[in-house]
Every structure is written in C-alpha cells, then in structure tokens.
CSV table of C-alpha atoms and ligand atoms in Angstrom, one decimal:
chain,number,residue,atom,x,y,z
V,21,UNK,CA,15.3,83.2,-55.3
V,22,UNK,CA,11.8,81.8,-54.9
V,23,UNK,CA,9.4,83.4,-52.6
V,24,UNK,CA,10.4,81.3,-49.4
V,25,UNK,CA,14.6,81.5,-49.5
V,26,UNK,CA,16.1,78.5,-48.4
V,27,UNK,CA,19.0,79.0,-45.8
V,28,UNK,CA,22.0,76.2,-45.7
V,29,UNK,CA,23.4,76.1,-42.0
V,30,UNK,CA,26.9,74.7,-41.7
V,31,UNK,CA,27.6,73.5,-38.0
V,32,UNK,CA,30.7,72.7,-37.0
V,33,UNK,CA,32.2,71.3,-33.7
V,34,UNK,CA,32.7,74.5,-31.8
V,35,UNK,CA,30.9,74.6,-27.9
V,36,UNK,CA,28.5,77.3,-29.3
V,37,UNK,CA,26.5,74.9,-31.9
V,38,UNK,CA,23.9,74.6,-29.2
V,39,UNK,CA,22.8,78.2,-30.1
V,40,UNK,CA,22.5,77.2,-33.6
V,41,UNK,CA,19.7,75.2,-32.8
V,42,UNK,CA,17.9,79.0,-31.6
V,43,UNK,CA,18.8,80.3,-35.0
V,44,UNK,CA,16.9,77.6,-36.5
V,45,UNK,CA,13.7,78.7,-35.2
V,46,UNK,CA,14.4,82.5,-36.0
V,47,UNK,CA,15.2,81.8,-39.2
V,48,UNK,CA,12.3,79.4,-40.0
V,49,UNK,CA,10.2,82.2,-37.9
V,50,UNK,CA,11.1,83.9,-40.6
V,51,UNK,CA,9.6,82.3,-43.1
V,52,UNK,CA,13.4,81.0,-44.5
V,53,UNK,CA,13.6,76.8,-45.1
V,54,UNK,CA,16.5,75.8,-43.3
V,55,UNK,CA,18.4,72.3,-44.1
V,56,UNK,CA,21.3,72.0,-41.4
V,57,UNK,CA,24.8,70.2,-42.8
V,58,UNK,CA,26.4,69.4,-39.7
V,59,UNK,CA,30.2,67.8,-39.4
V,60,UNK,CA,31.0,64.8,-37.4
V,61,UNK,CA,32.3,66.9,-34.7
V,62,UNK,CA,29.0,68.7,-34.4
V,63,UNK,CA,27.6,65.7,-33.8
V,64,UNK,CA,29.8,64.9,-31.0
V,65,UNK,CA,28.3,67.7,-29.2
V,66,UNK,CA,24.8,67.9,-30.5
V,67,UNK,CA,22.3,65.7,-31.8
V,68,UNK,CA,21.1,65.6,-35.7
V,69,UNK,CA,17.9,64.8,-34.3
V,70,UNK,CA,17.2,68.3,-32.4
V,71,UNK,CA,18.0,70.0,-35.7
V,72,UNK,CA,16.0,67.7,-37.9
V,73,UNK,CA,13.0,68.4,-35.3
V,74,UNK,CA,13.6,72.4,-35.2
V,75,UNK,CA,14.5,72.6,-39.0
V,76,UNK,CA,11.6,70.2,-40.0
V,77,UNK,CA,13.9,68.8,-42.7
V,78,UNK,CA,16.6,65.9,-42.6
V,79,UNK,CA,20.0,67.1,-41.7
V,80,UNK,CA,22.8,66.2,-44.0
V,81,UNK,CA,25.5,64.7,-42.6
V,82,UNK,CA,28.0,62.7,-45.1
V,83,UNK,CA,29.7,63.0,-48.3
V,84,UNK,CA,29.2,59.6,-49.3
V,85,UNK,CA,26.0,58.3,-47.1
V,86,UNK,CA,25.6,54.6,-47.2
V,87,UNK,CA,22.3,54.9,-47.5
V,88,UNK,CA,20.5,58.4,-48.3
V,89,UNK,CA,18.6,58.9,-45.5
V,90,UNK,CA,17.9,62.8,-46.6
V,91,UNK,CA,18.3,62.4,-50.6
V,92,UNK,CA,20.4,65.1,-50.9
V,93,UNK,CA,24.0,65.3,-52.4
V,94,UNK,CA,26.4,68.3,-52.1
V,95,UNK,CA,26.0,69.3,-55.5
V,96,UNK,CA,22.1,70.1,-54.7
V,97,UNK,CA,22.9,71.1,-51.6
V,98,UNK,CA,25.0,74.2,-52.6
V,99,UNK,CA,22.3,74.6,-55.6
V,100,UNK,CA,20.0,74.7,-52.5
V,101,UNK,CA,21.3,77.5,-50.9
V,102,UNK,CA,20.5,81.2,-51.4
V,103,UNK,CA,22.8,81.5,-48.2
V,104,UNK,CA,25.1,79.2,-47.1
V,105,UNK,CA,26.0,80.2,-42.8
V,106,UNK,CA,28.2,78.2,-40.8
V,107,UNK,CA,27.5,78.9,-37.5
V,108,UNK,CA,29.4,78.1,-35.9
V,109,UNK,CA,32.8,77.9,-37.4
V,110,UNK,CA,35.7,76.7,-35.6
V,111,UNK,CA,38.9,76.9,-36.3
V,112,UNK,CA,39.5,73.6,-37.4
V,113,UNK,CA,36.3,74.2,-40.5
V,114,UNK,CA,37.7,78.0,-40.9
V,115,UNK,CA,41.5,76.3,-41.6
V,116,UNK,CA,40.2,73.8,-44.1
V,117,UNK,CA,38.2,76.2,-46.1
V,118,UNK,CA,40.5,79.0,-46.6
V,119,UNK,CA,43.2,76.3,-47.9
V,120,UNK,CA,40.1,74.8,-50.6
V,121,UNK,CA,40.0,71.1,-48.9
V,122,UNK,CA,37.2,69.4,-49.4
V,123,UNK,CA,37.3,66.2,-47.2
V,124,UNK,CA,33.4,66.1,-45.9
V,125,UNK,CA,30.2,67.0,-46.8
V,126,UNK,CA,30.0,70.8,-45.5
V,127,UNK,CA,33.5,71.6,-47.0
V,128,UNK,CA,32.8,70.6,-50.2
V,129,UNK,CA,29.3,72.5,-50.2
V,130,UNK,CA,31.4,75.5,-49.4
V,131,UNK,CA,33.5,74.9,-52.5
V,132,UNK,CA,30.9,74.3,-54.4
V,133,UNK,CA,28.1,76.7,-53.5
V,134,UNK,CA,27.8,80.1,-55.5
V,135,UNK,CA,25.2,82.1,-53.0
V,136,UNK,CA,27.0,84.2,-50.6
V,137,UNK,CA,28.7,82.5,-48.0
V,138,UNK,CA,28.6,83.4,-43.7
V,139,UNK,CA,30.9,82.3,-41.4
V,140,UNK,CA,30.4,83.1,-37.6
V,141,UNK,CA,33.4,82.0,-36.2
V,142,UNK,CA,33.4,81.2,-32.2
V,143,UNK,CA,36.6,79.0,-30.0
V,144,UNK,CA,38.9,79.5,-27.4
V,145,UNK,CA,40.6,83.3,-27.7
V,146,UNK,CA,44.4,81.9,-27.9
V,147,UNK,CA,42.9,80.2,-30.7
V,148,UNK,CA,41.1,82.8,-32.3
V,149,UNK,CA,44.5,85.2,-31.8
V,150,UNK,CA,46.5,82.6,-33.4
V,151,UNK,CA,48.2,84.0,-36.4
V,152,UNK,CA,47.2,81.0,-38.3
V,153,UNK,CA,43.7,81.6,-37.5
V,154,UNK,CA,44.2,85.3,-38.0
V,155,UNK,CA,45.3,84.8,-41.7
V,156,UNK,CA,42.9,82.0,-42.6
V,157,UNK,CA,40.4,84.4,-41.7
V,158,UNK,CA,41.5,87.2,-43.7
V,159,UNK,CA,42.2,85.2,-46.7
V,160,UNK,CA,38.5,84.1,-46.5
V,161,UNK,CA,37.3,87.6,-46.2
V,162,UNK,CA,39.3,89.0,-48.9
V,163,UNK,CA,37.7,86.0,-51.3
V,164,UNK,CA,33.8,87.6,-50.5
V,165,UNK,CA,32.9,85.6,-47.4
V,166,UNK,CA,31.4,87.5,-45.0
V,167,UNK,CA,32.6,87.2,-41.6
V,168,UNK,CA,30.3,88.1,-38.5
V,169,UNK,CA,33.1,88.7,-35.5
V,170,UNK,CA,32.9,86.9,-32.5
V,171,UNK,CA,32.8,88.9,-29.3
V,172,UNK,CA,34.4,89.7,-26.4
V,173,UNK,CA,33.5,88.2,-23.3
V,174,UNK,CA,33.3,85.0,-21.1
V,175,UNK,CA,34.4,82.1,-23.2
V,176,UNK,CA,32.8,78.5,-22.6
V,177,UNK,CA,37.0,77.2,-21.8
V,178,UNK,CA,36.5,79.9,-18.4
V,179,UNK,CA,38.8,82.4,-20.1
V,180,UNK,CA,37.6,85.7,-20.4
V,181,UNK,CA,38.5,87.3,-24.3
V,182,UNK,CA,37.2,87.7,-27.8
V,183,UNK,CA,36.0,84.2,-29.1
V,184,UNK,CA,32.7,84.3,-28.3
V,185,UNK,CA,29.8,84.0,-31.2
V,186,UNK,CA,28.4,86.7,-32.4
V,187,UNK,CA,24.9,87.3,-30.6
V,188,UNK,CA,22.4,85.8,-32.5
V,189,UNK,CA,20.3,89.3,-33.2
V,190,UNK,CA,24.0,90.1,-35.3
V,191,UNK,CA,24.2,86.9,-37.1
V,192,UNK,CA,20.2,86.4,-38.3
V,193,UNK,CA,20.4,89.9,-39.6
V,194,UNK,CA,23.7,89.2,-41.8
V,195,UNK,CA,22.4,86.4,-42.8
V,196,UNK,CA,18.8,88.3,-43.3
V,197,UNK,CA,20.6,90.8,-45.5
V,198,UNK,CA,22.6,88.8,-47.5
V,199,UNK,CA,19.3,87.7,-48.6
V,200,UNK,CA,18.8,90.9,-50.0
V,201,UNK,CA,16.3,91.6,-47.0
V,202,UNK,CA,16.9,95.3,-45.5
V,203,UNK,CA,16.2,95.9,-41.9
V,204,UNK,CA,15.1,99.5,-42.3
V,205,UNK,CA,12.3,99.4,-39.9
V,206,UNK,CA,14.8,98.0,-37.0
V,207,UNK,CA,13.1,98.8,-33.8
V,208,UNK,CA,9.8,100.7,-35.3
V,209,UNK,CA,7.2,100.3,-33.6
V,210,UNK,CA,4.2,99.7,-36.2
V,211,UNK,CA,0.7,99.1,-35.2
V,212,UNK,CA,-0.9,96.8,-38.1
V,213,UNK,CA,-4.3,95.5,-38.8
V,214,UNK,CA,-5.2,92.8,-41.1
V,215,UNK,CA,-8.7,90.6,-41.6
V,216,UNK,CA,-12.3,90.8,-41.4
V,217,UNK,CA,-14.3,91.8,-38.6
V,218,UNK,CA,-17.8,89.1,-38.1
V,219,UNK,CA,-20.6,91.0,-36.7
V,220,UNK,CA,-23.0,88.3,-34.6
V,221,UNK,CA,-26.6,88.7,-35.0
V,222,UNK,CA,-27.2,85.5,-32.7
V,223,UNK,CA,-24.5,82.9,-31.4
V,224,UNK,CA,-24.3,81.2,-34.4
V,225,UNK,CA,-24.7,83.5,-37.8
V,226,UNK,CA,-23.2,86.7,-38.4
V,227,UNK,CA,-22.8,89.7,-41.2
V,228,UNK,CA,-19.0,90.2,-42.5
V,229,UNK,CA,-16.9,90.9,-46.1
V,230,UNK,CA,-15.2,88.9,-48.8
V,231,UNK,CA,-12.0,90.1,-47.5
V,232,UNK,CA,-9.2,86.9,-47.1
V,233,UNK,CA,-6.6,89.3,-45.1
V,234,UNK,CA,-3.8,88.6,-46.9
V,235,UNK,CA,-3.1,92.5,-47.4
V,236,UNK,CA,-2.8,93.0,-43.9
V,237,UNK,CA,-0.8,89.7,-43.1
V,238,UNK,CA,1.7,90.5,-45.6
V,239,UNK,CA,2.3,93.6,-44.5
V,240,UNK,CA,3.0,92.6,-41.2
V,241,UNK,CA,5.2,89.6,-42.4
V,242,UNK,CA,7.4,92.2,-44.6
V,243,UNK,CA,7.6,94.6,-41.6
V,244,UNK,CA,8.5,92.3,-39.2
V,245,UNK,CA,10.9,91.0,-41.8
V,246,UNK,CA,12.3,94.3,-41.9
V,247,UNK,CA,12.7,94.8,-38.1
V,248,UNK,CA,9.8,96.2,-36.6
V,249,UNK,CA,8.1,95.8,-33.7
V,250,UNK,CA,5.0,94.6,-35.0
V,251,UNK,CA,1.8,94.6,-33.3
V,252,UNK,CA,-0.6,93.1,-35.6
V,253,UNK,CA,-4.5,93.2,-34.6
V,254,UNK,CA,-6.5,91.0,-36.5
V,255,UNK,CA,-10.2,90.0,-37.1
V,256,UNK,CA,-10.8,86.7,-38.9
V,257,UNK,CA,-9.1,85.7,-42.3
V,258,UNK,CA,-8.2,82.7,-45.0
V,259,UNK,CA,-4.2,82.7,-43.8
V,260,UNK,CA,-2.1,82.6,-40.8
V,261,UNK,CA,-0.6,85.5,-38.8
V,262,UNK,CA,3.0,85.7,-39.5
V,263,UNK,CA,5.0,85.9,-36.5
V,264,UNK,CA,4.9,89.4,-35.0
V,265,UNK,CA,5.8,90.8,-32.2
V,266,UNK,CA,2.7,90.8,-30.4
V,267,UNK,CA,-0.7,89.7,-32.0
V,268,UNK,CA,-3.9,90.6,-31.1
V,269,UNK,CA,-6.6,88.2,-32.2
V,270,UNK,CA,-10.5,90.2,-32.5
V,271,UNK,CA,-13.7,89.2,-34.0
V,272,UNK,CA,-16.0,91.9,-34.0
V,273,UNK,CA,-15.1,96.5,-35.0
V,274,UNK,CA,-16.0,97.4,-31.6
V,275,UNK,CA,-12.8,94.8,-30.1
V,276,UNK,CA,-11.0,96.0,-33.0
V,277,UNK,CA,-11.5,99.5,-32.1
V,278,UNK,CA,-10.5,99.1,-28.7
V,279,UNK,CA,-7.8,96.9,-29.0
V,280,UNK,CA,-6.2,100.3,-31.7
V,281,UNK,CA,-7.1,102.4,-28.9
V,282,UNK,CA,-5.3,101.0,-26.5
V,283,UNK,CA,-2.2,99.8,-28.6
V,284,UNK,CA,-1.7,102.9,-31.0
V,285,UNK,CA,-0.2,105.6,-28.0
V,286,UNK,CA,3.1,103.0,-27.9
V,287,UNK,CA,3.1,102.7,-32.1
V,288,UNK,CA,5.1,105.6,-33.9
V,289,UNK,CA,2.6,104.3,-36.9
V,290,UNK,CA,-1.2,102.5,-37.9
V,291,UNK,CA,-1.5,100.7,-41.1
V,292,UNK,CA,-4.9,99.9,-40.7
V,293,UNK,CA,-5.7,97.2,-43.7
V,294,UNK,CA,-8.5,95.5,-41.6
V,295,UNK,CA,-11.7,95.6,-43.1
V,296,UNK,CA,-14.2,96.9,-41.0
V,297,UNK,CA,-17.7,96.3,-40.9
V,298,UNK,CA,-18.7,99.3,-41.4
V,299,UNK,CA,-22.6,98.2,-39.9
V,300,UNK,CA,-23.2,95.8,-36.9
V,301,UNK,CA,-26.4,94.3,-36.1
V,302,UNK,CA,-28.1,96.5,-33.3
V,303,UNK,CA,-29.1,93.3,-31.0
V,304,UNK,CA,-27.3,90.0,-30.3
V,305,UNK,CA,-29.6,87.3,-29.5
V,306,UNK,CA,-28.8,85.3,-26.8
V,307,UNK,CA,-30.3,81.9,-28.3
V,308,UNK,CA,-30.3,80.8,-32.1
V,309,UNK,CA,-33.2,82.9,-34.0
V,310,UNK,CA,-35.7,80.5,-35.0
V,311,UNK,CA,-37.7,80.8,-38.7
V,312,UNK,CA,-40.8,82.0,-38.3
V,313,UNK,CA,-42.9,80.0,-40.8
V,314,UNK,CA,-43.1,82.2,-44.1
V,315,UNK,CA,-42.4,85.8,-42.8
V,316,UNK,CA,-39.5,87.6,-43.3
V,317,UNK,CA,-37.3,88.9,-40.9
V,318,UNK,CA,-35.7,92.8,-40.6
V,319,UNK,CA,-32.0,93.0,-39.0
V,320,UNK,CA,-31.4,96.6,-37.8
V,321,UNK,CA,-27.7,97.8,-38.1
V,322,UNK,CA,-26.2,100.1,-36.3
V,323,UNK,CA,-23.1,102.4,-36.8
V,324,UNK,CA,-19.6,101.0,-35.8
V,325,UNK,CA,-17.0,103.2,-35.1
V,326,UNK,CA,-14.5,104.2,-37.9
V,327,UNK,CA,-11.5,103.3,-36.0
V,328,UNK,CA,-9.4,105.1,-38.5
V,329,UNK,CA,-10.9,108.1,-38.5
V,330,UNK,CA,-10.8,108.1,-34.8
V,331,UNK,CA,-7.8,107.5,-34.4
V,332,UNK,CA,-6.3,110.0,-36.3
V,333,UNK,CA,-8.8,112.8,-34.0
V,334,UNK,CA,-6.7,111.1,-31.0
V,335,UNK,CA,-3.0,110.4,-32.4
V,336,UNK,CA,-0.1,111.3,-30.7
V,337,UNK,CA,1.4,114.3,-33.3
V,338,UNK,CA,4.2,112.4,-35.4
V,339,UNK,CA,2.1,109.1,-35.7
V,340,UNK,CA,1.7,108.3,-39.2
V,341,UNK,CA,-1.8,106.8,-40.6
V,342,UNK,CA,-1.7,104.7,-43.2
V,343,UNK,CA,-5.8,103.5,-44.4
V,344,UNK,CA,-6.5,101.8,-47.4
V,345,UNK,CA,-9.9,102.3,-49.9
V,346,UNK,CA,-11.7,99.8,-51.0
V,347,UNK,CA,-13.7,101.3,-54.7
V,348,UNK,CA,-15.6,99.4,-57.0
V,349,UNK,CA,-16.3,102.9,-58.8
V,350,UNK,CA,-14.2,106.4,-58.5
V,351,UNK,CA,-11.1,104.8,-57.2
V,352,UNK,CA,-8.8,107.7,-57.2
V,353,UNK,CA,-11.8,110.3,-56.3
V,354,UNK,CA,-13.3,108.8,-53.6
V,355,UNK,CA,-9.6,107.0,-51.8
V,356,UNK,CA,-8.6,111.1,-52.4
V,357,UNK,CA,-11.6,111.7,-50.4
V,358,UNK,CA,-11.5,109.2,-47.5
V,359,UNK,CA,-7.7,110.6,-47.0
V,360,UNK,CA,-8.9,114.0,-46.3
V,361,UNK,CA,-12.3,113.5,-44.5
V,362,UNK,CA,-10.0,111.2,-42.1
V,363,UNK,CA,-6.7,113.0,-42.0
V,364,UNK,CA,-4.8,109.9,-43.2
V,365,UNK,CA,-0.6,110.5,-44.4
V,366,UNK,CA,-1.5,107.9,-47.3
V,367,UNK,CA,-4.5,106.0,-48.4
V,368,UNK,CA,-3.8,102.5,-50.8
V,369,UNK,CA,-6.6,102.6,-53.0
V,370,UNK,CA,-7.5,99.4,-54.3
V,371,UNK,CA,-10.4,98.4,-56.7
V,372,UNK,CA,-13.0,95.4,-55.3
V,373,UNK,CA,-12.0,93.3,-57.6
V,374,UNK,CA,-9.0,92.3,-56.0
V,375,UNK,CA,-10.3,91.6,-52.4
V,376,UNK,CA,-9.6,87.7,-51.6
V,377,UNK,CA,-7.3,87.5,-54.8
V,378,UNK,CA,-3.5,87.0,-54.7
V,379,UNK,CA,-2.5,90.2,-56.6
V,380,UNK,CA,-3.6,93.9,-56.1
V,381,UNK,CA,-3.3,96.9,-58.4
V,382,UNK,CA,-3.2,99.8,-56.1
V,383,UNK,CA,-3.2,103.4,-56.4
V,384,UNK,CA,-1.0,104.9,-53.1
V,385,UNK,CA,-2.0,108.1,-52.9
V,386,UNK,CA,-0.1,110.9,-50.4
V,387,UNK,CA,-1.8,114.0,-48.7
V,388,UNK,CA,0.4,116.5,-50.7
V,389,UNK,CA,-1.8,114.9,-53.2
V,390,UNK,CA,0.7,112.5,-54.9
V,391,UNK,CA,-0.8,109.6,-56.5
V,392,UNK,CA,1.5,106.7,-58.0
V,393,UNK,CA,-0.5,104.2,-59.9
V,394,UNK,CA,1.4,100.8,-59.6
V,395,UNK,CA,0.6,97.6,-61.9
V,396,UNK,CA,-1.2,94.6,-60.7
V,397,UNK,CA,1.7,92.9,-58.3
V,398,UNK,CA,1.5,90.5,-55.7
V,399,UNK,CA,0.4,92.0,-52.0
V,400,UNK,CA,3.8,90.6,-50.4
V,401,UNK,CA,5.5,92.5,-53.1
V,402,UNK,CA,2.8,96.2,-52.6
V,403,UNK,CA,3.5,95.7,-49.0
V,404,UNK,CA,7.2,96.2,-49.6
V,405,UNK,CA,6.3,99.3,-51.0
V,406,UNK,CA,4.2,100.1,-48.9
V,407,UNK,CA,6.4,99.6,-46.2
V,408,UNK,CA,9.1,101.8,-48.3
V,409,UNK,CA,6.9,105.2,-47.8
V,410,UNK,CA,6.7,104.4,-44.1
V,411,UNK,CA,10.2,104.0,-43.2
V,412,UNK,CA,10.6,107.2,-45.1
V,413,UNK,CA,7.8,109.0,-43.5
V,414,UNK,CA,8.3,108.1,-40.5
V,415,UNK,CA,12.3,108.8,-40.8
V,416,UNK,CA,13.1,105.2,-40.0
V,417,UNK,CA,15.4,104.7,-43.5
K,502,LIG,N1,-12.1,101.8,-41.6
K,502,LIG,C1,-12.1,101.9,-40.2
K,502,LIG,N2,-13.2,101.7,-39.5
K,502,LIG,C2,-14.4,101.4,-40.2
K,502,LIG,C3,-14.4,101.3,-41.6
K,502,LIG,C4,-13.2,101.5,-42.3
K,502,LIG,O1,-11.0,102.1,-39.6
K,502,LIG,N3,-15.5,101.3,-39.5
K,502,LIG,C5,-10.8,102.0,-42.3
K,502,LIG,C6,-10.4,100.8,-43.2
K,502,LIG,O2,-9.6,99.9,-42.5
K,502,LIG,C7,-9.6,101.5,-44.3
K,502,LIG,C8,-10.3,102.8,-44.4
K,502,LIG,O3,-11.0,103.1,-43.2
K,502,LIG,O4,-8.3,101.7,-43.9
K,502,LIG,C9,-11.3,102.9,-45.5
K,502,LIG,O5,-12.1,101.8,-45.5
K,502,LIG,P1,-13.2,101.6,-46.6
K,502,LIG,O6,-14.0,100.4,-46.2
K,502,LIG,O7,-12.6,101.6,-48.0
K,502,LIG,O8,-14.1,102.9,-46.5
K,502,LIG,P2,-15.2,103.4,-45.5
K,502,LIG,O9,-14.5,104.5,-44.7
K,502,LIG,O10,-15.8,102.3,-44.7
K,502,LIG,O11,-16.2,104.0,-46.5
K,502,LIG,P3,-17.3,103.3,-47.6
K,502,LIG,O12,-17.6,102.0,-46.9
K,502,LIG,O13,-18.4,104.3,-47.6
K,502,LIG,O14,-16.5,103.2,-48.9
C-alpha cells in the first residue's frame, strides 16, 4: 500500500446511497483517495456528479464506456483498490455477487479485486429476512467478505426493523481497519502541539526556528487516524494541519502557552512537539524599526515560559507528558536530563540535523530510564510509535 491508501466505493441502488456521499468526505478527511463505482440504479437516485465533486475524482460508471470519460477499466480499478466497500449494498448487488455474475462494472471489480472486500448492506427488512438474502449473505461471508450489519430501526419504506445501514462511525472504521489502521486511541482525548512559534520584534520581522512541523502534524494525523480526540495547537509551519478534532492556530509561546493552559485540564495526554522559542524579544514596536545609518542595533530577549515544564507543575495526576529534545551534542544525556528537570513520562530525543527533513532518528527515552534507539524512519512512521507508548501508557490499548 502506498502512503495515501486508495479506497474503491461501490454504490448500489439502495435509498441509503445518499449517506455515501458523507463517507466520502470522512474517508478523504482521512487522508484515503476515494474513486466511487456507482451502478445504474445508483444513479437513479443520486447524481455521479455530487460524488465526482466530494471524491475529487471521476466516478466510474460502465463496463464498456463509449467514450472513457474517467480512463479507468475494471481491471485497474480492482488493482486500484486497497479496499473495495460497497456501501450500500442492496439486495439486488448482494444476490449477484454471491452467485459470481459479473454483468456491470462494479460486479466485475468485485470478481476481480484481491484487497479485502466490505459490504454494508441496507433495504427494506422483509427483504433483508428473506431466506434468499439470508444465504447470499452468508455465502459471501464465509468466502472473506466482511459484512458490517445493518441496524435496527426506522426504515426509509416507513417500516420499523433491521435493514437500516450501518451508522457511518461503524462502517469508516471497518473500512479504516481493513486497511490495517487500528483505532486504539478511540475516544482519547490527546492534546497535541506541532510548529514554530514567531516572536515579533516590530509588525513586520520577527525571531523563530528552522523547524517545518511536520513532527507535530504527523502525530496528530496518526492520532486522529487512530481515534482520538485531537486537539492540535499549532504555531506556524511548512505543511497543513490534518483534520483534527479541534485546532488551535498560535503565533507567538506566550498564545501557545495559554492556549495548553486552558486545553490540557480536558486532555488525558500533551505531546508537546511545538518548538518553542525559547527567547522573545522584550519590546514590540508599534511601527516598522527604521535603520539608523551605520549603527548597529541590540534586541533584548526576554524569557518565555516553558510550557512543558509548566504544565507538568499543574497536570491533573494521570495526564501523561510526552516533550521532545532537540541536541545537536549529548543527545541521550541532555533529552535524559530535560525528562527529569521537567517531570516528563517520555522525552523523543532527536538530533538537529533532522529538524525540517522528512526522516527522524530518535532516541524515546522513558522515566524508568528506558531508552530505545530507533533507526532513521520517516516521522509519520516514529509518530506511530510514538503513539504506540501512549495508548499503552495511558491504558488506552
Ligand atoms: N518546550 C516548551 N516550552 C519552551 C521550550 C521548550 O514547552 N519554552 C518544550 C518543547 O516543546 C519540547 C521540550 O520542551 O517538548 C524540550 O524542548 P527543547 O527545545 O529541546 O529544549 P529546551 O527545554 O528549550 O532547552 P534547550 O533549548 O536549552 O536545549
């Protein structure tokens, strides 16, 4: 799978495909490319136009398109896939796979795909009792599909009965984990921060750091990937916040600071992979500083306030702080030290070198003194692990 998996939705002519348009978004939200297949009845009730605009790819519609509006066959559509989800499938679609036919497009991407295949089945419930129904199902689950069960409750026909699609929560994290994602950190509350803070000296120059963020963004990206309730404060950077669950844009350590303050009494954790300034110039002109013909100029800094460290004085007992170390000599010595002079659960000690870069070689070292040294990696791939000793330290896995 490459880094951004690429989810094949099936949607087939069952009342419910409106909601498949929602699942578009939460899967894309999710950083997943999504290519919609939908079958003629689909269309009947939707439009391939609202999936084409939500998916932000063409939607594939025929076996044998006249002309190829999307330039995609079946063949590389199934190749396509690291999931294939038909949501939702009706009983008509459900029938015709469990027997092998292949008589449209998304049937014959179902034969033909070899990524593990969804189905989220939603009709009428004297249809979804129907013996026939009943054993096409069954046969399907016995070959591997998975099957997320339709619900009990008020069915589009006015019946009352199971039928109903699966909520879409259910059905984004089957198809989540399918992917080999894990939702350990469902519900967590985690308090991440990510970026640079800018320190103004007038309104139009400021002092900062080489760092591009991308630490503290992948972090929250893999956490809320894993279902936590991320909320993500962060100073400037050189890439996008993911979508969180709340995000907290700051420029300067003081907002920073108070924006941890205020958050961190509702988070059971703080990963704090901002980098702070750790100096801020004393006085903010109002105006533009103008040169002053040959003479040099003195900036006095003052002290910001090492939000970590007071944090940790203030936590709530059972929140777990997470800091990173920044070396460019000393690495394990001096992260060893910041851990204990702030009173940190782990510190990720990480050499200069790799500030603004792609990779990382860390060091994570614990309070019991445990230190695993891990290779250079990719930070998606160190926030994973990361993100592995805070589910277990905070009893979440
Ligand atoms: N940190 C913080 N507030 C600051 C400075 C740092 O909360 N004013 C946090 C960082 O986000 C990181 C940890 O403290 O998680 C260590 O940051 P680092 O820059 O490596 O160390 P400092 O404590 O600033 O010490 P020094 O600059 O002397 O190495």
């Amino acid at each position: 799978m490459t880094e951004t998996p690429s989810i094949v939705l099936g949607v087939t002519g069952s009342i419910a495909a409106y909601k498949s348009l929602e699942l578009v978004g939460r899967l894309r939200r999710k950083g997943c490319k999504v290519t919609v297949i939908m079958t003629a009845n689909a269309c009947k009730l939707i439009g391939p136009a609202s999936f084409e605009a939500l998916s932000g790819n063409p939607v594939a519609l025929e076996l044998f398109p006249d002309s190829k509006p999307q330039n995609i066959e079946h063949i590389s559509l199934a190749q396509l896939a690291d999931v294939l989800a038909i949501v939702p499938a009706s009983a008509n679609f459900i029938a015709k796979a469990a027997a092998g036919l292949a008589d449209d497009l998304l049937t014959t991407v179902a034969l033909a795909v070899k990524a593990p295949v969804l189905f989220a089945p939603a009709m009428n419930v004297d249809m979804w009792e129907n013996p026939v129904v009943r054993r096409n199902v069954k046969q399907m689950t016995a070959l591997g599909w998975k099957m997320v069960e339709p619900e009990t409750g008020r069915l589009a026909c006015g019946t009352t009965g199971s039928g109903r699609l699966a909520s879409l929560d259910r059905i984004e994290s089957e198809i989540l984990v399918s992917l080999g994602w894990r939702d350990d950190l469902k519900g967590l509350p985690l308090l991440i921060t990510a970026g640079r803070t800018e320190e103004p000296w007038d309104p139009v120059r400021y002092i900062s750091n080489r760092s591009s963020g991308r630490m503290g963004m992948a972090l929250a990206s893999a956490a809320a990937r894993r279902g936590a309730k991320v909320t993500l404060i962060s100073g400037p950077g050189d890439v996008p916040a993911p979508e969180v669950f709340k995000h907290i844009p700051v420029l300067t350590a003081a907002q920073m600071h108070q924006a941890v303050q205020r958050e961190l009494p509702r988070n059971k954790a703080l990963i704090m992979a901002a980098a702070v300034a750790d100096y801020a110039p004393k006085n903010i002109a109002s105006g533009k500083i103008k040169k002053k013909n040959d003479g040099d100029i003195t900036l006095t800094l003052k002290r910001n306030p090492d939000i970590i460290q007071l944090a940790s004085a203030k936590r709530k007992p059972g929140t777990l702080l997470v800091g990173f170390a920044l070396e460019t000599d000393n690495l394990v010595a001096n992260a060893r030290e910041k851990l204990i002079a702030k009173d940190l659960d782990l510190i990720v000690a990480n050499p200069a070198k790799t500030l603004s870069g792609e990779n990382i070689q860390a060091v994570i070292i614990d309070k019991r003194g445990g230190t695993i040294k891990l290779p250079a990696m990719p930070k998606p791939k160190l926030a994973d692990l990361i993100l592995d000793r805070v589910a277990k330290l905070t009893g979440a896995a």
